[in-house]
Structures are given as C-alpha cells and as structure tokens.
C-alpha cells in the first residue's frame, strides 16, 4: 500500500453509532455501544464495525489526503505518536481500501452510488420508467420498449469495467435456459461503452413478499398455498439443475412469483454452467450471507478461497430460502458479525418453528433439517427429491400461528376502547375532545358521531345511535370557533382546507346529522340538516378535489340523496343542487388536456386528484339517475392508462411526472393517493359499465393494495383504508380470499394503540387519521357484506345476497 497516494471516503458513506441502532439489530452484532458501524448504501460491501479512534482517523479522509497526511492530522489532534499510529492503522486501512470504503479521489468509486438515468431518459431506444436497483457495478431499470410493453434493462455502471463478464455470463445462461424458468433474453447491446442486457419483464413480486402475504392471511388455505409455493420454488431450481445451471445467488429477491403463482428465477451473473465456465472462466462466488452453505462458510472462516458451487451446496441454500418462506424468519438467529455468522452456518442446527411463533410442523421441519444438513452427503440426492418429499406432506389441523389469539384480542379491544372513549354506555362525561380540530368530520366530534352511527347501523343498537346524535349536536354547538375546524400544527388552516369541504368544515357536520336523523326516522331534522348542508356548501370554491373541494360536496350529496327513497322528502332541490355542482366541476375538467399532458390537475388519486373527481361523478349518477358527463369514459380511460404494472398488480403515481420536478414518482397503497382509492373507482366503473377490463384493473389494484407493507394504520393513508378497498372488491366479486385479506390488514391496523397516533401528532379520536376509523372497520367486519367506508362509499349499493338486505332506519332510544 502506497502511503503517498491520496485516498478519500466515498460520497454517501454512512457512519452510525452502534448505540443509535435498533436494539434487535444491536443484538445481532458483536459490538459495543461505543463502537460505530460504517456502511455504504447500494454497495455490495458489508458494513464494518470499528472503534471510536478508528472513526476519528477515517474522518480525516472526508477530503482527499495521503495516509501520511491523515495520520499526521489525527496525531496532532490526539497528541499521539505518528509512527505508532501509522503502525497500528495499516491493517485497518488496508482492509478499508480492499473493501472500497477508502478509494482514490479520481476514481468513479469516489462518487455517490446513484442511478445514471432518470425516468423519461432514453437508453437504446427504450424509455426509462423506474430505477429498480443501483449498485456500485450494475444498474437495473424498468423500461418501456419502442414497440410497446415493458422490459428489464441491466447495464454496467461504467465503460471499461472489468466486470463485463458478469453480463456476458448472464446472457449466455439466459439463452441456454430459453425462458423455461427465467426471463427471456431480448437483446444485448452497448450504450456509451457500457454493456447492457434487455430482458423480458416479469410481472410479479419477490417470493419473500408472496410468502409474507400468505402469512398475513393466516388460515389453513393460505398455509396450503404457501406449501405449494415452496414446492414450485423447488421445482424451478430443480429444473435449473437438470439444465446444468447452478444459480449461485440464492435469496428471495431473485425469485419472482406472478399472480398465477408461476415462479421465475432472475439474476444469473454468478451462475455456473460448464460451457459458460469454459468461455468466461470460473464465476466469482458471492451471495447473501443468510443463504450460504457450510462448505462456503468453512472456507471463508479458514481464510481460504471459496470452493466452486455445487448442486448439493445449492440445495442447502435453497433449503434456507424455503425455511425463511415457511417460517417467516431465518433458520438461525444470525449474528451480523462475519466470523460468527460463518461459524453458525457451519455448526448450528435449524431453529424449530415454535421459536418463530408458528405451531410445530414436525414432518416439514424434519425435511428441512435433512436439506440443511452440514454434511452434503446427508442431504437429499437432488432438489427434485427434496421437492417430492415436501409436496407429499399432508396439511395439519389447528391454528397456524401461536400468536393468533393476540391478534384477536387487539381486534376486539379497538372497538371497545373507542366506545369507552365515546362515552358508551352512559358515561357522558367523556363527551369532549381536547385537540383541535374539535368538530370536523375528519378530526373532530362529527367523525366520532359518524363512527357511532356506522356501528349503530351495523349492530342495530338504538342507544349507540342516540349517542351519535349527541356527539353530532356537540359538533354543531360552536360553529364560529376556529378550533372547531383548524389546527395550524397539523397544517389545517383556512387557506388549505377552504370553506366548503365536507370532510373539514361545517357542511360535513350537517351531512352526518342528516344521516343520523334518517336512521332515527326523524324526517324534520333530516330535511333541515340537508338544507343546511346545501347552504354551507355554496361558499365560493375553486378546488375541484374530493377531500378539500367540490367533488367532495358532490359525493356527499349523492350519499344524502340515497336516503330520500323511503321518506316523504322532495328530492328535486337536492338533485338540482348536485347537478349544479357536477356541472361546475366538469366545465373545468372539460377544459383540461388529456390527463397525462395536464399541468393544472397533476394529482391522480382519490382524495386530491382525478380518481376522486371521477368517483364523485359516478356516485352522483348512481344516486340521481342523471346522465354521466359526456367526456366521462374518455377521462376514465386516460386515468387507467396512467397505471403502471408493479409486482402482481397495478399502481398509479401520486402525481404526474412533471409535478415531481424530474424526481422519481411517489407511490403508495393507501386510500388517499394510492391503489386502494383507485380500487374503489374501478369497482364502481365495473358496476356501471359491466366491462371486464375494469374488473381486471380493479383486481390488479386490489393486488397492489394487498401486497404493500404499509406501516400506517389509519383509514386515510394506511391499512384501514386498504382493508376497506379490499372489502369493496370482495363485495363486488364474492371471492372470500379478498375478505380474508381485508381481515388480515384490519388486524394489523388494530395492533396500533392510541399512543402510536399521539406519537405521530395525530389524535386517536380522528375518524380518518386515528383509531376511530379502525374501530369502525373492525365493527364492519362482523357483517362484511354491509361494510362501507364511512361517508365515502354508498351505503345503498346492492348486497349480493338479497335475502340479507337490512332495513336501514333504526329507532333511537331516549337518553
């Protein structure tokens, strides 16, 4: 090592105190709290743990310095002996250079690892849609081909990179496999000196995501599907081996599962094949530590070069993958320290399923133990035999997980906790909120009233309906108080929410009062509330969206009009009012260019964009019987064209790309700006047009809604809203698997407690942003055919089983 050469820490390097890492992660590291972890995002180099003095020396390389200069600066700051510091530091600095955590300042390795191409860029006539992975040596993109359709493009990061043989090897293997269990190779090329592969796009999710979704369903049928999925994975690897290919890079992200459970294996840059080896040499060994075989671990721990991959060695790696899919966790509690992890792989036996919160499954666990034998001779003769044994296992009876009872307790607790906060039964002293907005539907007392109304309707409980009425009257008690509707801390100000939003202003409170009065058969109060709603909604408003503007007014008008059918109320004024609102919206929409070309309306979702405007118009059509706007179907088609395949489903960006200023698009699965909101629109479109294409889009939106791993619980942005979307799809199709998935999402949402909302500066009492909405959802699951997202989904849409139709109004008792 030449100490006169300048070196520098690469841009993007991250140095984190071990004490700041999560406790679970610290437990996997052989490190003291005073140590530091050094990592480089998107690098293949594992993180390193070093002491405080080493970090201080390394920080000298924040700007380019020779080793001599860095040691001299460090020694002056610590009053140390430079010669002794240099002698002590040489081994560590040698390792850092070998690991590319110290690099030459003029090298590409000094730059931050980031994508070379932004969405919209053109590479070899293909338009870049999204960067899927950006590593120090290769990048992977989803691209749109000039002839239509999507493809995967893998390209080396730099011209002249000596790792081009990885792409050459991958192309060779893909041609050999001919898309039997892999993507089809479409094209090889060179762009600005950088070799690339263009491959068939594989719709689907990685096998870890597919398995986790089945774990969330947590019933016997899901367990059967999971076992079948694992057998499909084994058959795919068996097919590889039969074709003379050893994959050599086993981990969940390299196995793709589509909506029909077809399995495809990707990423063959490290693969072994006899002909490829003769042409390109023996491939470099690599892979993810959790899935390495003991033969590899023994070589690394002994300081030797890893042996070539073998079919029996890969059987161990695949068995580690299968265990992780079945148990939803690794087969060992791995240390993240390299030497200790290698020792564990060499010596420790797989953990029983019971230590992964699963009920014991002895037959499967015995099969996995054999495939995970430390001695290759004790494993199955082939992966084909492994697959045969696993596919012959019979499904056991009994619960899947040992913690299912905890989920049930959380689900029941959220409803009872809400009712207690709302003052039921009889504790009216609780009838107050402490955090503004105090009165609105989204955050305040009107939301509590709406929740009680929904639960009362589900349970047919007059006392709850009376309590809803009390809360609603409380919401109307101080209409001029700014705290009733605003809270600057939450960025809920008059400038943002406007004056007419049914979800944030007094108009929504009147709407809730009208629904409660209808349920009480109080026609006089209902008529007065509807009239007040129309008056309050006539304030000037230029916002067209559903959450804050005129589309919300139109939607709520349709919900109120639905209640007129069994009353003597004259619907004509409401129809005239709704038509006026609809026409005001569509005059503006008709003046807009095609959705993709829009500059004014750039959001696409249900709460703030095109989906909400179309949904409101469709609901108004159903309620009023009035014709849809002339351009409705054209706009609906334009919005459908903005959907992008992702995983097993479809997703829409929050906003059109030009709104993101060239930054990558943002996606979510929640109701407000994501797939769950589009799912409601697609199901409504199918109800109207009976066109299978809308049903298919709805199904794929449902998949994206289900496959996500959102960490938010509420109705607006998170799991509860997603669950309502899946319930909507279940009520359209009758496919019980979607009810099971909705229930699984709801149970996850119910695990959050009030403290979680408070920690996020959200009030638990909020209908759309807090635990109140989750409570309504859990109550709705008691009779899912009647489940409707509060003050958004029409309650009058037909139930698939006519004999289950419920008489809507219920009589309230006097308190």
Coordinates of C-alpha atoms in Angstrom, one line a residue, residues 259-599:
X259 CA -50.5 -13.6 -9.8
X260 CA -50.9 -17.2 -11.0
X261 CA -48.1 -18.4 -8.7
X262 CA -45.7 -19.1 -11.6
X263 CA -42.1 -18.9 -10.4
X264 CA -39.2 -17.4 -12.3
X265 CA -35.6 -17.1 -11.3
X266 CA -33.6 -14.0 -12.1
X267 CA -30.1 -12.6 -11.9
X268 CA -27.6 -15.2 -13.4
X269 CA -24.5 -13.1 -13.2
X270 CA -22.8 -15.5 -10.8
X271 CA -24.3 -18.7 -12.3
X272 CA -22.2 -21.8 -13.1
X273 CA -22.6 -23.8 -16.3
X274 CA -19.9 -25.9 -17.9
X275 CA -20.0 -24.3 -21.3
X276 CA -20.1 -20.8 -19.8
X277 CA -17.2 -21.6 -17.5
X278 CA -15.1 -22.7 -20.4
X279 CA -15.8 -19.4 -22.3
X280 CA -15.8 -16.9 -19.4
X281 CA -13.8 -18.7 -16.7
X282 CA -14.9 -19.8 -13.2
X283 CA -17.5 -17.4 -11.8
X284 CA -16.8 -15.4 -8.7
X285 CA -18.5 -16.7 -5.6
X286 CA -20.9 -14.4 -3.8
X287 CA -24.3 -14.2 -2.3
X288 CA -26.3 -13.2 0.7
X289 CA -24.9 -14.5 4.0
X290 CA -28.1 -16.0 5.3
X291 CA -28.3 -18.4 2.4
X292 CA -24.6 -19.6 2.1
X293 CA -23.8 -23.3 2.5
X294 CA -21.4 -24.6 5.2
X295 CA -18.8 -25.6 2.6
X296 CA -18.5 -21.9 1.7
X297 CA -18.6 -20.8 5.3
X298 CA -15.8 -23.1 6.3
X299 CA -13.5 -21.8 3.5
X300 CA -14.2 -18.2 4.5
X301 CA -13.7 -18.8 8.2
X302 CA -10.4 -20.6 7.4
X303 CA -9.2 -17.8 5.2
X304 CA -9.4 -19.9 2.0
X305 CA -10.8 -19.2 -1.4
X306 CA -14.5 -20.4 -1.5
X307 CA -15.0 -23.7 -3.4
X308 CA -17.0 -23.8 -6.7
X309 CA -20.7 -24.0 -6.2
X310 CA -22.3 -27.5 -6.3
X311 CA -25.8 -28.8 -6.7
X312 CA -25.7 -30.2 -3.1
X313 CA -24.4 -26.9 -1.8
X314 CA -27.1 -25.0 -3.6
X315 CA -29.7 -27.5 -2.1
X316 CA -28.6 -26.2 1.3
X317 CA -29.0 -22.6 0.2
X318 CA -32.5 -23.2 -1.3
X319 CA -33.5 -25.1 1.9
X320 CA -32.5 -21.9 3.8
X321 CA -34.8 -20.0 1.5
X322 CA -37.6 -22.4 1.9
X323 CA -37.3 -22.3 5.7
X324 CA -37.5 -18.5 5.6
X325 CA -40.7 -18.6 3.5
X326 CA -42.4 -21.2 5.6
X327 CA -41.3 -19.7 9.0
X328 CA -41.4 -16.0 8.1
X329 CA -37.8 -15.8 9.5
X330 CA -34.3 -17.2 9.0
X331 CA -33.4 -20.8 10.1
X332 CA -31.0 -19.3 12.7
X333 CA -30.8 -16.2 14.7
X334 CA -27.9 -14.9 12.7
X335 CA -25.1 -12.7 14.1
X336 CA -24.2 -9.9 11.7
X337 CA -20.6 -10.3 12.6
X338 CA -19.0 -12.1 9.6
X339 CA -16.9 -14.7 11.5
X340 CA -19.7 -15.6 13.9
X341 CA -22.2 -15.9 11.1
X342 CA -19.9 -18.3 9.3
X343 CA -19.5 -20.4 12.5
X344 CA -23.3 -20.5 12.9
X345 CA -23.7 -21.8 9.3
X346 CA -21.1 -24.5 9.9
X347 CA -22.3 -25.7 13.3
X348 CA -25.8 -24.6 14.4
X349 CA -29.0 -26.6 13.6
X350 CA -32.2 -25.0 12.3
X351 CA -34.5 -23.5 14.9
X352 CA -37.9 -25.2 15.5
X353 CA -40.9 -23.4 14.0
X354 CA -42.2 -22.8 17.6
X355 CA -39.4 -20.3 18.0
X356 CA -40.8 -18.4 15.0
X357 CA -44.3 -18.1 16.6
X358 CA -45.6 -20.9 14.5
X359 CA -47.3 -24.1 15.5
X360 CA -45.0 -27.1 15.2
X361 CA -45.0 -28.9 11.8
X362 CA -42.7 -32.0 12.5
X363 CA -42.9 -33.5 9.0
X364 CA -41.9 -30.3 7.3
X365 CA -39.3 -29.5 9.9
X366 CA -37.7 -33.0 9.5
X367 CA -37.5 -32.5 5.7
X368 CA -35.8 -29.1 6.1
X369 CA -33.3 -30.4 8.7
X370 CA -32.2 -33.0 6.2
X371 CA -31.8 -30.5 3.4
X372 CA -29.9 -28.2 5.9
X373 CA -27.5 -31.0 7.0
X374 CA -24.0 -29.7 7.5
X375 CA -22.5 -32.7 5.6
X376 CA -23.5 -32.7 1.9
X377 CA -23.7 -36.5 1.9
X378 CA -26.6 -36.3 4.4
X379 CA -28.8 -34.1 2.2
X380 CA -31.3 -35.2 -0.4
X381 CA -29.7 -36.7 -3.6
X382 CA -31.2 -33.7 -5.5
X383 CA -33.5 -30.8 -5.2
X384 CA -36.0 -32.9 -7.2
X385 CA -36.1 -35.4 -4.3
X386 CA -36.4 -32.6 -1.8
X387 CA -39.4 -31.3 -3.8
X388 CA -41.0 -34.7 -3.9
X389 CA -40.8 -35.1 -0.2
X390 CA -42.2 -31.7 0.6
X391 CA -45.1 -32.0 -1.9
X392 CA -46.2 -35.2 -0.2
X393 CA -46.7 -33.5 3.2
X394 CA -50.3 -33.5 4.4
X395 CA -51.8 -30.3 5.8
X396 CA -52.2 -30.4 9.6
X397 CA -55.3 -29.2 11.5
X398 CA -55.2 -26.4 14.1
X399 CA -54.0 -22.8 14.1
X400 CA -51.1 -21.7 12.0
X401 CA -49.5 -19.2 14.4
X402 CA -49.2 -19.3 18.1
X403 CA -49.9 -15.5 18.4
X404 CA -53.3 -15.6 16.6
X405 CA -55.1 -15.1 19.9
X406 CA -53.2 -11.8 20.4
X407 CA -54.4 -10.5 17.1
X408 CA -58.0 -11.4 18.0
X409 CA -57.7 -9.6 21.3
X410 CA -56.3 -6.5 19.6
X411 CA -59.2 -6.6 17.1
X412 CA -61.8 -6.7 19.8
X413 CA -60.1 -4.2 22.0
X414 CA -60.0 -1.4 19.5
X415 CA -63.8 -1.3 19.2
X416 CA -64.4 -1.4 22.9
X417 CA -61.7 1.2 23.5
X418 CA -63.4 3.6 21.1
X419 CA -66.8 3.1 22.6
X420 CA -65.5 3.7 26.0
X421 CA -63.8 7.0 24.8
X422 CA -67.1 8.0 23.2
X423 CA -68.9 7.6 26.5
X424 CA -70.7 4.3 25.9
X425 CA -72.5 3.1 27.9
X426 CA -73.8 6.0 29.8
X427 CA -70.5 7.9 30.7
X428 CA -71.4 11.2 29.0
X429 CA -68.6 13.0 31.0
X430 CA -66.3 11.7 28.2
X431 CA -68.1 13.7 25.6
X432 CA -65.3 16.1 24.8
X433 CA -62.2 16.3 22.7
X434 CA -59.0 18.2 23.7
X435 CA -57.2 18.6 20.4
X436 CA -58.3 20.8 17.6
X437 CA -60.0 20.5 15.1
X438 CA -62.7 19.8 17.6
X439 CA -65.8 19.5 15.4
X440 CA -64.9 18.4 11.9
X441 CA -65.7 15.0 10.2
X442 CA -62.0 14.1 9.6
X443 CA -60.6 15.0 13.1
X444 CA -63.3 16.0 15.5
X445 CA -66.7 15.3 17.1
X446 CA -68.5 14.9 13.8
X447 CA -66.1 12.0 13.0
X448 CA -66.9 10.4 16.3
X449 CA -70.6 10.8 15.6
X450 CA -70.2 9.3 12.1
X451 CA -68.4 6.3 13.6
X452 CA -71.1 5.7 16.2
X453 CA -73.7 6.0 13.5
X454 CA -71.9 3.3 11.4
X455 CA -71.5 1.0 14.4
X456 CA -75.1 1.5 15.5
X457 CA -76.3 0.7 12.0
X458 CA -74.2 -2.5 12.0
X459 CA -75.3 -3.6 15.4
X460 CA -78.8 -2.2 15.1
X461 CA -78.3 -0.6 18.5
X462 CA -80.6 2.4 19.2
X463 CA -78.5 3.5 22.3
X464 CA -75.4 3.9 20.1
X465 CA -77.5 5.9 17.6
X466 CA -78.6 8.3 20.3
X467 CA -75.0 8.7 21.4
X468 CA -74.1 9.5 17.8
X469 CA -76.8 12.2 17.8
X470 CA -75.4 13.8 21.0
X471 CA -71.9 13.9 19.5
X472 CA -73.2 15.4 16.3
X473 CA -75.1 18.1 18.2
X474 CA -71.9 18.8 20.2
X475 CA -70.0 19.3 16.9
X476 CA -72.6 21.9 15.9
X477 CA -72.5 23.7 19.2
X478 CA -69.8 26.3 18.4
X479 CA -69.7 26.8 14.6
X480 CA -67.8 30.0 14.8
X481 CA -64.9 28.8 16.9
X482 CA -61.8 28.4 14.7
X483 CA -60.7 25.4 16.8
X484 CA -63.7 23.6 15.5
X485 CA -62.1 23.2 12.1
X486 CA -58.5 24.3 12.2
X487 CA -55.2 23.5 13.7
X488 CA -52.1 25.1 12.3
X489 CA -49.8 22.5 13.9
X490 CA -51.4 19.9 11.6
X491 CA -51.3 22.4 8.7
X492 CA -55.1 22.5 8.7
X493 CA -55.7 26.2 8.0
X494 CA -58.5 28.1 6.2
X495 CA -56.1 28.7 3.3
X496 CA -55.6 25.0 2.8
X497 CA -59.0 23.4 3.5
X498 CA -61.1 26.2 2.1
X499 CA -64.7 26.8 3.1
X500 CA -66.9 24.0 1.7
X501 CA -65.0 20.7 2.3
X502 CA -67.5 18.2 3.7
X503 CA -64.6 16.5 5.4
X504 CA -63.2 19.6 7.2
X505 CA -65.9 22.2 7.6
X506 CA -69.4 22.6 9.0
X507 CA -71.1 21.2 5.8
X508 CA -69.8 17.8 6.8
X509 CA -71.3 18.0 10.2
X510 CA -74.7 18.8 8.7
X511 CA -74.3 15.8 6.4
X512 CA -73.6 13.5 9.4
X513 CA -76.7 14.9 11.2
X514 CA -78.8 14.1 8.2
X515 CA -77.7 10.5 8.1
X516 CA -78.3 10.1 11.8
X517 CA -81.7 11.7 11.6
X518 CA -82.7 9.4 8.7
X519 CA -81.7 6.3 10.8
X520 CA -83.9 7.7 13.6
X521 CA -86.8 8.3 11.2
X522 CA -86.7 12.0 12.1
X523 CA -87.7 13.4 8.8
X524 CA -87.9 17.0 10.1
X525 CA -84.3 17.1 11.4
X526 CA -83.1 15.2 8.3
X527 CA -84.7 17.8 6.0
X528 CA -83.3 20.7 8.0
X529 CA -79.8 19.2 8.0
X530 CA -79.8 18.6 4.3
X531 CA -80.9 22.2 3.7
X532 CA -78.1 23.4 6.0
X533 CA -75.6 21.2 4.1
X534 CA -76.6 22.8 0.8
X535 CA -76.4 26.3 2.2
X536 CA -73.0 25.7 3.8
X537 CA -71.7 24.2 0.6
X538 CA -72.5 27.2 -1.5
X539 CA -69.4 29.2 -0.3
X540 CA -67.1 30.1 -3.2
X541 CA -64.7 27.3 -4.0
X542 CA -62.2 26.8 -6.9
X543 CA -60.8 23.5 -5.6
X544 CA -62.2 20.5 -7.5
X545 CA -60.8 17.6 -5.5
X546 CA -62.7 15.3 -3.2
X547 CA -61.0 15.9 0.1
X548 CA -61.0 19.7 0.0
X549 CA -63.3 20.8 -2.8
X550 CA -66.4 20.4 -4.9
X551 CA -66.0 16.7 -5.7
X552 CA -66.4 16.0 -2.0
X553 CA -69.6 18.1 -2.0
X554 CA -70.9 16.2 -4.9
X555 CA -70.1 12.8 -3.4
X556 CA -71.7 13.6 0.0
X557 CA -74.7 15.0 -1.9
X558 CA -75.1 11.6 -3.5
X559 CA -74.9 9.8 -0.2
X560 CA -77.6 12.1 1.2
X561 CA -79.8 11.7 -1.8
X562 CA -79.6 7.9 -1.3
X563 CA -81.5 8.3 2.0
X564 CA -84.5 10.1 0.4
X565 CA -86.1 7.0 -1.1
X566 CA -88.0 5.8 2.0
X567 CA -89.0 9.3 3.1
X568 CA -91.6 11.9 2.0
X569 CA -88.8 14.4 1.3
X570 CA -88.8 16.2 -2.0
X571 CA -85.6 15.1 -3.8
X572 CA -85.8 17.8 -6.5
X573 CA -83.9 20.6 -4.7
X574 CA -81.1 18.2 -3.9
X575 CA -80.9 16.9 -7.5
X576 CA -80.8 20.4 -8.8
X577 CA -78.1 21.3 -6.3
X578 CA -76.0 18.3 -7.2
X579 CA -76.3 18.8 -10.9
X580 CA -75.1 22.4 -10.4
X581 CA -72.1 21.2 -8.5
X582 CA -71.4 18.4 -11.1
X583 CA -71.6 20.9 -14.0
X584 CA -69.3 23.4 -12.2
X585 CA -66.7 20.6 -11.8
X586 CA -67.0 19.3 -15.4
X587 CA -66.8 22.7 -17.0
X588 CA -63.3 22.9 -15.6
X589 CA -62.4 19.3 -16.4
X590 CA -63.6 19.5 -20.0
X591 CA -61.2 22.4 -20.4
X592 CA -58.2 20.3 -19.4
X593 CA -55.9 18.5 -21.8
X594 CA -55.5 14.7 -21.7
X595 CA -54.6 13.6 -18.2
X596 CA -51.0 12.7 -19.0
X597 CA -50.5 16.1 -20.5
X598 CA -52.1 18.1 -17.7
X599 CA -50.3 21.0 -15.9

